[in-house]
Short mmCIF file of C-alpha atoms in Angstrom, two decimals:
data_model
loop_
_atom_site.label_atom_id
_atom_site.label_comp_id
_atom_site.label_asym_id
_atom_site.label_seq_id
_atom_site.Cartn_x
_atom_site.Cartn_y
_atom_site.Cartn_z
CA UNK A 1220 105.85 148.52 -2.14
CA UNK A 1221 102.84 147.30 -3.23
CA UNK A 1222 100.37 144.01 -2.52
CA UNK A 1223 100.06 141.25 -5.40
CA UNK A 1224 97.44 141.13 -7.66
CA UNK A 1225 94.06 139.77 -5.97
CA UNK A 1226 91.02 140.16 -4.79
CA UNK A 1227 91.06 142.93 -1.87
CA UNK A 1228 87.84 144.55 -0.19
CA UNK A 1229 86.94 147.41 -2.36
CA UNK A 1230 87.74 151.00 -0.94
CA UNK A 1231 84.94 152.32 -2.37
CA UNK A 1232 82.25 149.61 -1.42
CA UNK A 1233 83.62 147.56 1.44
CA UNK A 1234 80.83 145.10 1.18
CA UNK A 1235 81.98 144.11 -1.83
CA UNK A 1236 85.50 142.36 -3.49
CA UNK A 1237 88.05 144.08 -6.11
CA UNK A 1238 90.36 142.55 -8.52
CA UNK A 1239 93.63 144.93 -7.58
CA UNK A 1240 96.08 143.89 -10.58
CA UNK A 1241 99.30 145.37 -8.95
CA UNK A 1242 99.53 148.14 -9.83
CA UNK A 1243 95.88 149.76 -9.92
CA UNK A 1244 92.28 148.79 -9.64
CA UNK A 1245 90.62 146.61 -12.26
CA UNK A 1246 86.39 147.02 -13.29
CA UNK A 1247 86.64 143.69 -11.84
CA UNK A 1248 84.12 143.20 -8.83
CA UNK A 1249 82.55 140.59 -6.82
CA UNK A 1250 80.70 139.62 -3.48
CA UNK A 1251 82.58 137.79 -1.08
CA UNK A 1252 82.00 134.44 -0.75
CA UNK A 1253 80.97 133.69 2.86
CA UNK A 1254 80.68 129.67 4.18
CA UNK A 1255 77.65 129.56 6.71
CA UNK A 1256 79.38 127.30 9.83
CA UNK A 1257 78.07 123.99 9.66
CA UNK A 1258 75.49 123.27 12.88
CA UNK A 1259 77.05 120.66 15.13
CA UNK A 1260 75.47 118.11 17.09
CA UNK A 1261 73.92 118.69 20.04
CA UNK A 1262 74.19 123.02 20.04
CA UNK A 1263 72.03 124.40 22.37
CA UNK A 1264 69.35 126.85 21.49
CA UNK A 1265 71.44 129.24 23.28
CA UNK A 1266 75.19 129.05 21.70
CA UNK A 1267 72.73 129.06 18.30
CA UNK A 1268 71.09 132.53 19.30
CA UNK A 1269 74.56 133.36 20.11
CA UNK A 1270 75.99 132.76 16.66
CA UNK A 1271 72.98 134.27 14.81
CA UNK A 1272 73.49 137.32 17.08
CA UNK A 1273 77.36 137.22 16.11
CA UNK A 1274 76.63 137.42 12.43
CA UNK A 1275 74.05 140.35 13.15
CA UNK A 1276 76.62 142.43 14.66
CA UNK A 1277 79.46 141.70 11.42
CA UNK A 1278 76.86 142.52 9.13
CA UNK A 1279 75.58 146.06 10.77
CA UNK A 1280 79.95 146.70 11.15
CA UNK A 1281 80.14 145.99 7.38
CA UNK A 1282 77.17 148.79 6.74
CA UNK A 1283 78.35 151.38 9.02
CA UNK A 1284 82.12 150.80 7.36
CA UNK A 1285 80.67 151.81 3.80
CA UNK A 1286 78.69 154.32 5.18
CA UNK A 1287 81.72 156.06 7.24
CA UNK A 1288 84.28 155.49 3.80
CA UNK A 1289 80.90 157.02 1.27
CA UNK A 1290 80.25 160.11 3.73
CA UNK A 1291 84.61 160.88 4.11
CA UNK A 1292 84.18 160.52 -0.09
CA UNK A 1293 81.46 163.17 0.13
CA UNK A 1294 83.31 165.43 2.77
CA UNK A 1295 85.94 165.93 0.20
CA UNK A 1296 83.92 167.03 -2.41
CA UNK A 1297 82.75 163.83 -3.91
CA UNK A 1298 86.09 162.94 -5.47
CA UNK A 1299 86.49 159.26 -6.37
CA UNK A 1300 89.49 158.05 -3.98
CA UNK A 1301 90.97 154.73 -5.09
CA UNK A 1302 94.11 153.91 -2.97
CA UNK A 1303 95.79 150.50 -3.31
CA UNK A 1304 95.08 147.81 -0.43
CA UNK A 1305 97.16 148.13 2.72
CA UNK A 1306 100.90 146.14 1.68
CA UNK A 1307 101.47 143.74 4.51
CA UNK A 1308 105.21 141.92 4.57
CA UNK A 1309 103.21 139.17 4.89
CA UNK A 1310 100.28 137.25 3.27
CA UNK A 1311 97.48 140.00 2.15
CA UNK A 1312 94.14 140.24 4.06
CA UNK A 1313 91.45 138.62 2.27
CA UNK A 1314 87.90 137.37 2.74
CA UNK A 1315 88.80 134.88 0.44
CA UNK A 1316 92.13 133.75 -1.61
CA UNK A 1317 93.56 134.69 -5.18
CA UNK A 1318 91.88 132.80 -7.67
CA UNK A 1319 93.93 129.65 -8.45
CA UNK A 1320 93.80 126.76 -10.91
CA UNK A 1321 92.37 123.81 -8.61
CA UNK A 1322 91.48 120.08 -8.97
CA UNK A 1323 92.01 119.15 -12.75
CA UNK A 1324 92.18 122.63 -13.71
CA UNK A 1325 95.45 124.12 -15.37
CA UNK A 1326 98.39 125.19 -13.10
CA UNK A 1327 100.55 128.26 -13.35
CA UNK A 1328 103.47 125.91 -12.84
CA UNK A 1329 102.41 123.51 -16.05
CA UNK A 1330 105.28 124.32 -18.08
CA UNK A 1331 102.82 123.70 -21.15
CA UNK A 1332 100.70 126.27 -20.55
CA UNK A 1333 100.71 130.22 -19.28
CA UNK A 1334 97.79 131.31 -16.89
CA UNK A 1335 96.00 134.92 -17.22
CA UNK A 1336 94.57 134.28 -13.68
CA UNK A 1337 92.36 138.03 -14.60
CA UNK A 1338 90.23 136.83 -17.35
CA UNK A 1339 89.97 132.88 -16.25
CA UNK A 1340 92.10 131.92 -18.88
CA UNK A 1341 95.32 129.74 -19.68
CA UNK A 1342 97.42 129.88 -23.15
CA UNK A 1343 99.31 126.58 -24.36
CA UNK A 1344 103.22 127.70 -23.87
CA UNK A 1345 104.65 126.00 -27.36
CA UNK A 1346 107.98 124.84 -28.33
CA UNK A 1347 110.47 128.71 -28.67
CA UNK A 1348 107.94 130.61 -26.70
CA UNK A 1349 108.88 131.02 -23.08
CA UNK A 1350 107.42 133.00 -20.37
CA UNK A 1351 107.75 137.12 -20.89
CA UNK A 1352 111.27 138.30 -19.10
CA UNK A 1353 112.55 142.39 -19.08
CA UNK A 1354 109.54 143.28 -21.65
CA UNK A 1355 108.59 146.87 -21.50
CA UNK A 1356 105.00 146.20 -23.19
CA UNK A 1357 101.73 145.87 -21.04
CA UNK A 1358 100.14 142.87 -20.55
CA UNK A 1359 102.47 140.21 -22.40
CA UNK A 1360 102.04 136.27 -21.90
CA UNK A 1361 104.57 135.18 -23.55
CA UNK A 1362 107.67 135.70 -26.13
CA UNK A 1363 109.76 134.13 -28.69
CA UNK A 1364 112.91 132.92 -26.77
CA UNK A 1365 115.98 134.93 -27.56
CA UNK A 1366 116.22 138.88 -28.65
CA UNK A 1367 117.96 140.51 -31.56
CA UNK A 1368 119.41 144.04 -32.15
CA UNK A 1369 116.23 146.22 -34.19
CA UNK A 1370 116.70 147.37 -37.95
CA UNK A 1371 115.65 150.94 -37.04
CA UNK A 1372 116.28 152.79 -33.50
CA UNK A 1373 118.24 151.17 -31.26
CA UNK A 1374 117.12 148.95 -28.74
CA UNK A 1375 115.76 145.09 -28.51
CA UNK A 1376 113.81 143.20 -30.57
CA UNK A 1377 112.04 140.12 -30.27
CA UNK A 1378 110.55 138.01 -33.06
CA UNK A 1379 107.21 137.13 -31.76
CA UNK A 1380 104.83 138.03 -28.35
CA UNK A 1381 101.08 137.48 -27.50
CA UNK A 1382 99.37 139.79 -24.96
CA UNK A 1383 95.95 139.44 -23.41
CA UNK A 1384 94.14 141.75 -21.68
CA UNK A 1385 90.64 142.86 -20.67
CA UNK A 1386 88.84 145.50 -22.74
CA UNK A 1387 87.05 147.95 -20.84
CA UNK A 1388 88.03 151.53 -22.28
CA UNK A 1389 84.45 151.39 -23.50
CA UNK A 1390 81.30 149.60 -23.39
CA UNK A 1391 81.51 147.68 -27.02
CA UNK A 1392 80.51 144.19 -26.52
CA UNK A 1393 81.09 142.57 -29.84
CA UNK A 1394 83.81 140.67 -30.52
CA UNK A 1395 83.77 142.13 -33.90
CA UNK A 1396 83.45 145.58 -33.74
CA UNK A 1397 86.11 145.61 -30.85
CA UNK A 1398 88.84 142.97 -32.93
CA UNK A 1399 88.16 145.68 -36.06
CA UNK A 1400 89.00 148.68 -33.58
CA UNK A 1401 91.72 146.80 -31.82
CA UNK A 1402 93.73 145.87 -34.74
CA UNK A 1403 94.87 149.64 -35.92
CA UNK A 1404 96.57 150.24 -32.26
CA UNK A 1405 98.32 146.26 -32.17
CA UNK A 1406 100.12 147.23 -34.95
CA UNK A 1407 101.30 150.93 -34.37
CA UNK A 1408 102.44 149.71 -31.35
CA UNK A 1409 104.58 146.82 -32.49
CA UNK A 1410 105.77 147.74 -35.27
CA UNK A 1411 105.49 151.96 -35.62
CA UNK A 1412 107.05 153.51 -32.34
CA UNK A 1413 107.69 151.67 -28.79
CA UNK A 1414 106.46 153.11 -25.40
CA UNK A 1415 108.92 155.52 -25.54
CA UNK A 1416 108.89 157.27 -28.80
CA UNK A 1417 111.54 155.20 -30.75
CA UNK A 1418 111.14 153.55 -34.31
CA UNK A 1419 112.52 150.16 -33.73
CA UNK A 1420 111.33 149.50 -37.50
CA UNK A 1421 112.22 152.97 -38.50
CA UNK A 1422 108.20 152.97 -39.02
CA UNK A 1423 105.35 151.24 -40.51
CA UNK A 1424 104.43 152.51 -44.26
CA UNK A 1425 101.42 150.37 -45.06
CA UNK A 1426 99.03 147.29 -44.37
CA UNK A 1427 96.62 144.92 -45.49
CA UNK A 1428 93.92 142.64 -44.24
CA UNK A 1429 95.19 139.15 -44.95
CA UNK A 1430 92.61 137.53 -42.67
CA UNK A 1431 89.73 137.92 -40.54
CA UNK A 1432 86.09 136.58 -39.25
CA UNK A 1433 84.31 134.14 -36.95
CA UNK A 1434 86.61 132.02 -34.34
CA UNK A 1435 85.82 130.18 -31.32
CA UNK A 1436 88.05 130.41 -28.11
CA UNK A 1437 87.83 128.79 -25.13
CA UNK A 1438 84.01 127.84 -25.44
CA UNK A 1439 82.99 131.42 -26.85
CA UNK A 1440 82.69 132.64 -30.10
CA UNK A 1441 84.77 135.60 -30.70
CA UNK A 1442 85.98 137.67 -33.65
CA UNK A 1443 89.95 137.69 -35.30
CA UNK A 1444 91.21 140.40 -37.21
CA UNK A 1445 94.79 139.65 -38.96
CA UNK A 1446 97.40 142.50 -41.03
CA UNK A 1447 100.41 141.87 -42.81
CA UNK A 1448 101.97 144.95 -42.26
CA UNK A 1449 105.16 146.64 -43.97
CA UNK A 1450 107.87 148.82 -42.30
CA UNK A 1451 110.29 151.18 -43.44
CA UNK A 1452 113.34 148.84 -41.60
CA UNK A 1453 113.49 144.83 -41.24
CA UNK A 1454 110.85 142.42 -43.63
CA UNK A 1455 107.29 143.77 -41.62
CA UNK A 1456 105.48 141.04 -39.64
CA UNK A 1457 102.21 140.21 -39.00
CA UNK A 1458 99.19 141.10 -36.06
CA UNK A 1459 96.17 139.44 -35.15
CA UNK A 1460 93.57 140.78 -32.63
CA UNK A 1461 91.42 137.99 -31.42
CA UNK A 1462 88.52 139.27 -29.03
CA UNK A 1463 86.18 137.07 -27.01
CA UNK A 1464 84.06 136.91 -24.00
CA UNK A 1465 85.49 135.97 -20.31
CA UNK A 1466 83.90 133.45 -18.21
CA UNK A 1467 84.85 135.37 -15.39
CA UNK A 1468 83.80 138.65 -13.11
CA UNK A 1469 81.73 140.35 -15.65
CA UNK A 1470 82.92 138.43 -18.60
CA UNK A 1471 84.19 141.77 -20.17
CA UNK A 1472 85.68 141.08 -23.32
CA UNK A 1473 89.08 139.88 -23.59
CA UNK A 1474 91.78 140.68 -26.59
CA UNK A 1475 94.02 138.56 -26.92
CA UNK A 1476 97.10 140.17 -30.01
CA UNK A 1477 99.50 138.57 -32.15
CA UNK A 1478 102.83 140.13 -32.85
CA UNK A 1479 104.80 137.44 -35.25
CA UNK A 1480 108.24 139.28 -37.40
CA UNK A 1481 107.63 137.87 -40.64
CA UNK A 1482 110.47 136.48 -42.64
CA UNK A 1483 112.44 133.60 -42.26
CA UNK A 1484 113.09 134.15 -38.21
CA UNK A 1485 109.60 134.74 -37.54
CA UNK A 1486 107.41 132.03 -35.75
CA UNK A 1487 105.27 130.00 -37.92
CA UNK A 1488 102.19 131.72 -38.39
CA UNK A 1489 100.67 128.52 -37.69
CA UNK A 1490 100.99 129.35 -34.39
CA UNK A 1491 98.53 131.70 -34.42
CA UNK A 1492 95.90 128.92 -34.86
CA UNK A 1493 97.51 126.95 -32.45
CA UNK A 1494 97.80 129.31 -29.44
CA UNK A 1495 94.33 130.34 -29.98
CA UNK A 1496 92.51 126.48 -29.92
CA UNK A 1497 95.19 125.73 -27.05
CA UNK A 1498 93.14 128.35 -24.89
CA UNK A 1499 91.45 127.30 -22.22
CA UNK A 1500 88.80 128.05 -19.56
CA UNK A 1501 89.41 128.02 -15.72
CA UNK A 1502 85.34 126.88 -16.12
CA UNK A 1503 86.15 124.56 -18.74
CA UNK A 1504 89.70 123.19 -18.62
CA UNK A 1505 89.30 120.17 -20.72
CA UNK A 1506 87.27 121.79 -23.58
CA UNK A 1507 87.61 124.60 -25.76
CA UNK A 1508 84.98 124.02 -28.08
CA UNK A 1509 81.48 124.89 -27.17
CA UNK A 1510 79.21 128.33 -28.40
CA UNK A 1511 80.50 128.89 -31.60
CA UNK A 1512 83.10 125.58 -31.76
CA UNK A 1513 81.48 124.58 -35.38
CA UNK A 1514 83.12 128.08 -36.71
CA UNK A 1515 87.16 129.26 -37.57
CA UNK A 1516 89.34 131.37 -39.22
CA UNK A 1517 88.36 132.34 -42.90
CA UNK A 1518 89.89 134.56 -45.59
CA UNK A 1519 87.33 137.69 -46.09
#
């Protein structure tokens, strides 16, 4: 068994926070957040000394902890150890708790929208999408209700699904370079072979750039790349890498794809446009507009 995704004291600087996704550490870090007591009437000088003395004494623990977990990495021959935070059957330790929608921000349990809690984001949940259920791809927000039988290997289809995740298999920051790099791998994996090794679409045989340039999401401007692809089985369909900045942790780059069946039982491509002006910032939940709000989608 493993903990939930959160933040979790990081094993390999304890004097820091980690973003622990549930199933393996993210790039995500951060200090923890620590609320100075508030002084109350009429303390002495002495129960003040005592407090300051208190905090002394976490502070030099909190040292000698990293310094005991670095010199165990180096006894071992320097090997990076990253083991998952101790699973309680209870509530997780943590300084502080898992980042949640607050005040007039989002919630996860607004039916309208979809929260990717990671990268500070939420995703407008519209009418025949519904929240991702037995789906064997990474990283999936949401689906097109309802599954049909695939044209090429067996197995289950579904008509449409959007996925966001963080980019951090290298350090490319722009939005463009890393939509135009991102685009090649949406489709081969949608619509060439699954996770497995199967050709749901019996393959794909060819592409073409239908769209692409300037958008902005959730306050930042980012960078879309759209194909209209062709396979072997079924009528093709279409995928859209949209790439922005996060407002969050490091604000690595977020991708957020497109997978739309085309033909008459895909989703409207319009809601492509729709999904992607519906996102919102945990920073900003009442605006998406912002750096780069005067620009959109254009044909190249």
């Amino acid at each position: 068994m493993t903990p939930p995704p959160g933040w979790y004291r990081d094993p390999k600087a304890p004097h820091l926070e980690r973003w622990w996704d549930g199933t393996a550490w993210t790039e995500h870090r951060r200090t923890p957040e620590v609320t100075a007591p508030m002084p109350v009437a009429g303390t002495s000088g002495r129960a003040r000394a005592v407090a300051v003395t208190t905090a002394a004494v976490v502070l030099v623990a909190a040292i000698v902890t990293g310094a005991v977990v670095l010199g165990q990495g180096e006894d071992q021959g320097g090997a990076e150890i990253e083991t998952a935070p101790t699973y309680y059957t209870e509530a997780p330790p943590s300084p502080t708790p898992t980042p949640t929608p607050t005040g007039s921000e989002p919630s996860a349990d607004d039916p309208a929208v979809v929260t990717d809690e990671l990268n500070g984001i939420t995703l407008p949940l519209l009418d025949g999408w519904v929240r991702p259920k037995y789906v064997a791809e990474d990283d999936v927000v949401m689906t097109t209700d309802g599954t049909y039988d695939c044209p090429g290997d067996d197995g289950v289809c579904r008509h449409g699904l959007v996925m966001s995740r963080t980019v951090t298999e290298n350090d490319e920051r722009s939005p463009r370079a890393l939509a135009e790099q991102d685009i090649k791998e949406a489709a081969e994996s949608a619509y060439d072979r699954d996770t497995i090794g199967r050709r749901p679409y019996g393959g794909m045989e060819s592409h073409e750039v239908v769209k692409s340039g300037p958008v902005a999401v959730a306050g930042r401007a980012g960078w879309f790349v759209r194909w209209r692809v062709t396979t072997a089985e079924g009528p093709g369909g279409y995928v859209q890498s949209t790439v922005f900045p996060s407002r969050v942790g490091t604000e690595s780059p977020v991708c957020v794809r497109y997978v739309f069946d085309a033909g008459p039982d895909g989703p409207p491509l319009a809601d492509m446009e729709r999904i992607t002006k519906g996102i919102r910032s945990f920073a900003d939940p009442d605006g998406g507009g912002g750096v780069g709000s005067s620009v959109g989608p254009g044909e190249d």
